mmCIF file of C-alpha atoms in Angstrom:
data_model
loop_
_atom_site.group_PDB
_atom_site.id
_atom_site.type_symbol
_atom_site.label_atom_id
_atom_site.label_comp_id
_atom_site.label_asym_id
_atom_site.label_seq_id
_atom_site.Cartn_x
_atom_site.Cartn_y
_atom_site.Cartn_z
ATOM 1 C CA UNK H 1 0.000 0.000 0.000
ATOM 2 C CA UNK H 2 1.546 3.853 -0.865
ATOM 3 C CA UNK H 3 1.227 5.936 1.672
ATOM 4 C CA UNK H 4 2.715 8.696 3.878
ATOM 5 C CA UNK H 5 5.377 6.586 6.418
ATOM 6 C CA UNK H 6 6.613 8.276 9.183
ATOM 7 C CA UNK H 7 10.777 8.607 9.328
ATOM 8 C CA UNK H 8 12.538 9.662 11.630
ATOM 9 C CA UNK H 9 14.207 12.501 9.342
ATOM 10 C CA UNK H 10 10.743 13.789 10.421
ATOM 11 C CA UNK H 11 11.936 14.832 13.680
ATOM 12 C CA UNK H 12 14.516 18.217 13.944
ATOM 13 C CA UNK H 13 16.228 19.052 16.949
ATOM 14 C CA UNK H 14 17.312 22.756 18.162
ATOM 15 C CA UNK H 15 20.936 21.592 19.245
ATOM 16 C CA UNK H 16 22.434 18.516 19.799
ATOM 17 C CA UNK H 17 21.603 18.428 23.600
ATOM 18 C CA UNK H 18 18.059 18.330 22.338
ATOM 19 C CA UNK H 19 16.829 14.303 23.252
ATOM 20 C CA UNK H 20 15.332 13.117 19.617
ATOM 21 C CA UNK H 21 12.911 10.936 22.437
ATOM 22 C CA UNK H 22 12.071 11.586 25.491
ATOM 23 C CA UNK H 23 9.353 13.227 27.217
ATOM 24 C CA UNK H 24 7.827 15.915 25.224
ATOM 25 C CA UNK H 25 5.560 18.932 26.030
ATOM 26 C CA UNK H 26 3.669 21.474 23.953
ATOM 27 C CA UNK H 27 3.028 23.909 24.139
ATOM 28 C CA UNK H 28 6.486 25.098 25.773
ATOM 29 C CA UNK H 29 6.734 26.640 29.218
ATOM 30 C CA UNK H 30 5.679 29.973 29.516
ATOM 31 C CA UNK H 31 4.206 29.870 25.955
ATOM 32 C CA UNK H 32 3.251 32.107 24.435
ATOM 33 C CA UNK H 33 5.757 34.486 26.114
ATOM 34 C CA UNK H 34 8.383 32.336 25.554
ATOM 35 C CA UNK H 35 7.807 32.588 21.613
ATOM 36 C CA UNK H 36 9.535 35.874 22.018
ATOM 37 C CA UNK H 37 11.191 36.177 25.316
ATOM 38 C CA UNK H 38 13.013 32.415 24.616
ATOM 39 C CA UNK H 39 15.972 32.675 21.963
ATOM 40 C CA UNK H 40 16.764 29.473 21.418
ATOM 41 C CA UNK H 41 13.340 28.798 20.929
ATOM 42 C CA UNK H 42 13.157 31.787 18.441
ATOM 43 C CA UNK H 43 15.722 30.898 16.846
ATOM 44 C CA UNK H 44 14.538 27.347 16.643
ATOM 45 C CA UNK H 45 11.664 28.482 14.793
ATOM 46 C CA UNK H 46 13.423 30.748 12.950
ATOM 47 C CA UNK H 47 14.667 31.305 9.864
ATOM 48 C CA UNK H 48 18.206 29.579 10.418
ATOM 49 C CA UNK H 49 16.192 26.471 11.460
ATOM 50 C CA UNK H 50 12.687 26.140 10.593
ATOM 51 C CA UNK H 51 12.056 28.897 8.947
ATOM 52 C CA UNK H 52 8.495 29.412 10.575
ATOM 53 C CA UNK H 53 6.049 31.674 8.929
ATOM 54 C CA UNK H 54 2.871 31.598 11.091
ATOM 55 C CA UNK H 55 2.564 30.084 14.701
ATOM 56 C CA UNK H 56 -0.265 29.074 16.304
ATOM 57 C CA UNK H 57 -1.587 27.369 19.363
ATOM 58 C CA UNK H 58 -4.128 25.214 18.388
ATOM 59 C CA UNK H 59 -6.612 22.367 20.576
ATOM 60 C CA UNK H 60 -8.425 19.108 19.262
ATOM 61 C CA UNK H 61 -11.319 19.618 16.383
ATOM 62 C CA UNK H 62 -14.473 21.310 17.717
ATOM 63 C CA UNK H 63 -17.347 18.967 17.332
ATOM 64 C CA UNK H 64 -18.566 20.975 14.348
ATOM 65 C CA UNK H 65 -15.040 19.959 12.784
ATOM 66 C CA UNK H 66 -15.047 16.922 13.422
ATOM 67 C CA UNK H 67 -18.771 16.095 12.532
ATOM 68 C CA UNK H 68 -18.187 17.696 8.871
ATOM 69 C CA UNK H 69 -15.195 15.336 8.895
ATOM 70 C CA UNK H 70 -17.009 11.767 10.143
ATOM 71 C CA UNK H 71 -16.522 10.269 7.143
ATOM 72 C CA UNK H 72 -12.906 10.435 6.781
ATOM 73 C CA UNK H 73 -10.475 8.094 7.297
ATOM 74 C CA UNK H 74 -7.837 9.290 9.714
ATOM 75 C CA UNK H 75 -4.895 7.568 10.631
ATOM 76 C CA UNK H 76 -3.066 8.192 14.122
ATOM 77 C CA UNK H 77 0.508 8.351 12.505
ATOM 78 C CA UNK H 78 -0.152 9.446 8.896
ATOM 79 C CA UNK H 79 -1.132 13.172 9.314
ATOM 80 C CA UNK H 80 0.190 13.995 5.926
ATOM 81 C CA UNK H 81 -2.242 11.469 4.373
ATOM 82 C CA UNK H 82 -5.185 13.029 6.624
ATOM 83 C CA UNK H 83 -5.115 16.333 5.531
ATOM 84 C CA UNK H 84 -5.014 15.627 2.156
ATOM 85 C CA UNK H 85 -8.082 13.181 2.704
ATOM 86 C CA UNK H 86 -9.576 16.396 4.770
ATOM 87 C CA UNK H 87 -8.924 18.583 1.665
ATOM 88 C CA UNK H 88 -10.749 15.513 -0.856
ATOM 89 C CA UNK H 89 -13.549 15.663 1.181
ATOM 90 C CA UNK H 90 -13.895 19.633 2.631
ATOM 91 C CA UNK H 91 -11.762 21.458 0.493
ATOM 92 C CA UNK H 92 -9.826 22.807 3.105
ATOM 93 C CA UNK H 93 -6.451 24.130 2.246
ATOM 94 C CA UNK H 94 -3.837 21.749 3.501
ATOM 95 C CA UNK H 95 -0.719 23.377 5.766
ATOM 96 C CA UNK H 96 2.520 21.773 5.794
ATOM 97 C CA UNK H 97 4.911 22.409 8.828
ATOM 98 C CA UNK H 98 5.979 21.406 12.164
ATOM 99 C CA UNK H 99 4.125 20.855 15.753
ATOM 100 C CA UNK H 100 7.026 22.294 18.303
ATOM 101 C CA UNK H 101 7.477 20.266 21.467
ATOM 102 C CA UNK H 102 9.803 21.107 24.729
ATOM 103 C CA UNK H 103 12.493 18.548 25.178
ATOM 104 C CA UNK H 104 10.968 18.277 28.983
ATOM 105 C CA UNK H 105 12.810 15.728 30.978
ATOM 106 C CA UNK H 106 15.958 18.917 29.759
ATOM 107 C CA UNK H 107 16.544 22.229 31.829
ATOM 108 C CA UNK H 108 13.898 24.526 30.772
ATOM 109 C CA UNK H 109 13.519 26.381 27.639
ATOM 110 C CA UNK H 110 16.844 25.015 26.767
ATOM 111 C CA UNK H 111 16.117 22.174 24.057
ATOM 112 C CA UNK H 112 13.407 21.775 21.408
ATOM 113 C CA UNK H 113 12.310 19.299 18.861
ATOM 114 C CA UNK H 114 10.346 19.609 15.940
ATOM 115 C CA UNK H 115 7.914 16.622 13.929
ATOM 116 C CA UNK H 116 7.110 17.118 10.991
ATOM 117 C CA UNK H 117 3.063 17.716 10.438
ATOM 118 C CA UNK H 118 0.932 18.694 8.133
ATOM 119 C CA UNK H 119 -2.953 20.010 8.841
ATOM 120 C CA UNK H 120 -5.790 21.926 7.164
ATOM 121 C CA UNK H 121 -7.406 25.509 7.538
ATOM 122 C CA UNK H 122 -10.764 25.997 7.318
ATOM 123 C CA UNK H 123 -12.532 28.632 4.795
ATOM 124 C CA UNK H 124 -11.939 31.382 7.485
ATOM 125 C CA UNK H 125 -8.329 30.246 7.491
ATOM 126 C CA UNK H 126 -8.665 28.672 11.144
ATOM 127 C CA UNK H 127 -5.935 25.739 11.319
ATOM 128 C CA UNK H 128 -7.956 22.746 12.065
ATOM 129 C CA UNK H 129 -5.356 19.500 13.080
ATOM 130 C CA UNK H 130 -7.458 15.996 12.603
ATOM 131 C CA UNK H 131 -4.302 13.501 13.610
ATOM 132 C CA UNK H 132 -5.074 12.064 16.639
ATOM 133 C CA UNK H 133 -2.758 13.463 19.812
ATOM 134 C CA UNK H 134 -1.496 12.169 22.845
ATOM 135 C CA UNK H 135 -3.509 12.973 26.063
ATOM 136 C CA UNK H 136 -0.818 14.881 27.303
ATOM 137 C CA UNK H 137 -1.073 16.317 24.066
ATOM 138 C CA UNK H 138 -4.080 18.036 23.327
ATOM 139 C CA UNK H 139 -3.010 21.873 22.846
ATOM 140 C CA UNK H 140 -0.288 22.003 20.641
ATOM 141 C CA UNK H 141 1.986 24.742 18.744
ATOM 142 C CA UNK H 142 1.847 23.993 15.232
ATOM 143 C CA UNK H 143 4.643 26.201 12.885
ATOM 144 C CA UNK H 144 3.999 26.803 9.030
ATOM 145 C CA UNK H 145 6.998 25.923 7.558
ATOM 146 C CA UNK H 146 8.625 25.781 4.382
ATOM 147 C CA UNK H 147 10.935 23.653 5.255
ATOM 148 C CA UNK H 148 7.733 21.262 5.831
ATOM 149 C CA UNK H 149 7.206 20.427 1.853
ATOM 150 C CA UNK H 150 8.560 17.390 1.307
ATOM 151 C CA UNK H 151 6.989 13.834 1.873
ATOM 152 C CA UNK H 152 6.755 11.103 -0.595
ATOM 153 C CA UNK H 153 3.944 8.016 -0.633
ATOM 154 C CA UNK H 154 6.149 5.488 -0.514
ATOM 155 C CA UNK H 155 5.503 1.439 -0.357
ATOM 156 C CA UNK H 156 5.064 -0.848 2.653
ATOM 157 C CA UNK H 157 8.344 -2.869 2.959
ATOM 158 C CA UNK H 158 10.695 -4.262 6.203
ATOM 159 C CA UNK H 159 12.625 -0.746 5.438
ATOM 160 C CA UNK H 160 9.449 1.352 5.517
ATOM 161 C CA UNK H 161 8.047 -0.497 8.333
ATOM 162 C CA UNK H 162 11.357 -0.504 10.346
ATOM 163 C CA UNK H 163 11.643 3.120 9.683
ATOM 164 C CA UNK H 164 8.076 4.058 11.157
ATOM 165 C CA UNK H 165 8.872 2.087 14.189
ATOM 166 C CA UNK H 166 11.866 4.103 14.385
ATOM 167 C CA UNK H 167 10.002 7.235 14.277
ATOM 168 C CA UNK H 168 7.074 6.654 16.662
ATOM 169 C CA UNK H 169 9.620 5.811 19.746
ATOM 170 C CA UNK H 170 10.112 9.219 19.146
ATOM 171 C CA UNK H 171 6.790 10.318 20.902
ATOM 172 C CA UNK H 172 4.763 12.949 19.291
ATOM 173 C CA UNK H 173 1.862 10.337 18.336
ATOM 174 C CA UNK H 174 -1.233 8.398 19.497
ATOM 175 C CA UNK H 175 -0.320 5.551 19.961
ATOM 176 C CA UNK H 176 -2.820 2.036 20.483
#
């Protein structure tokens, strides 16, 4: 089956210190303060890193969301694959970028990571993010990012397979 694997090239770190796994939290401490006040965070997000355009904090689906979107198929590691399946069925533009997590089990506001995402926005240009979260999880910064372009459909195999398993001990996803 072609589809959207998750890799662990998905996952960018702010500095080597930064734990690829480990316990994660988003939105950072102190956000949204710390989006300006933090410069390693800034710079994370940054155009030396990044290269962020728009930021926002965003929650689970309203129920209006996720009623209009019932009849998709969404898949708790394949959030490239869901918002395209979101835009088939709504029409919503999709948004390609990052969700920003806090390396938490580091000293604070000193290490960040980065996993690749992509979501849709809404008509009114509200970003709307179907993938399934974490409980711990449930408000999350999400970054627009250029940098966030490129993903391939690729086939199952033992590499693709060993690959995703790879990336989801990083954290960052629902997980049964």
């Amino acid at each position: 089956m072609s589809r959207y694997w998750p890799e662990p090239s998905d996952v960018r770190r702010s500095n080597e210190s930064a734990a690829a796994a480990g316990a994660l939290a988003s939105p950072p401490k102190g956000w949204p303060g710390c989006f300006s006040s933090n410069a390693a965070l800034k710079a994370f997000m940054g155009k030396k890193a990044l290269n962020g355009k728009r930021v926002r904090l965003t929650g689970t689906p309203s129920a209006e969301d996720a009623s209009k979107a019932s009849a998709v198929t969404i898949e708790p590691d394949d959030p490239f694959g869901n918002a395209e399946r979101v835009q088939a069925a709504l029409g919503w533009a999709i948004v390609k970028g990052f969700v920003v997590y806090e390396c938490a089990d580091q000293a604070e506001g000193t290490s960040f990571v980065a996993h690749l995402r992509w979501w849709n926005a809404r008509e009114s240009g509200v970003w709307v993010d179907f993938t399934p979260r974490p409980a711990d999880a449930q408000q999350m910064v999400l970054l627009e990012s250029a940098h966030a372009e490129a993903k391939t459909k690729t086939e199952a195999s033992a590499a693709t397979a060993e690959a995703a398993a790879a990336r989801l001990a990083l954290g960052g996803f629902l997980t049964q």
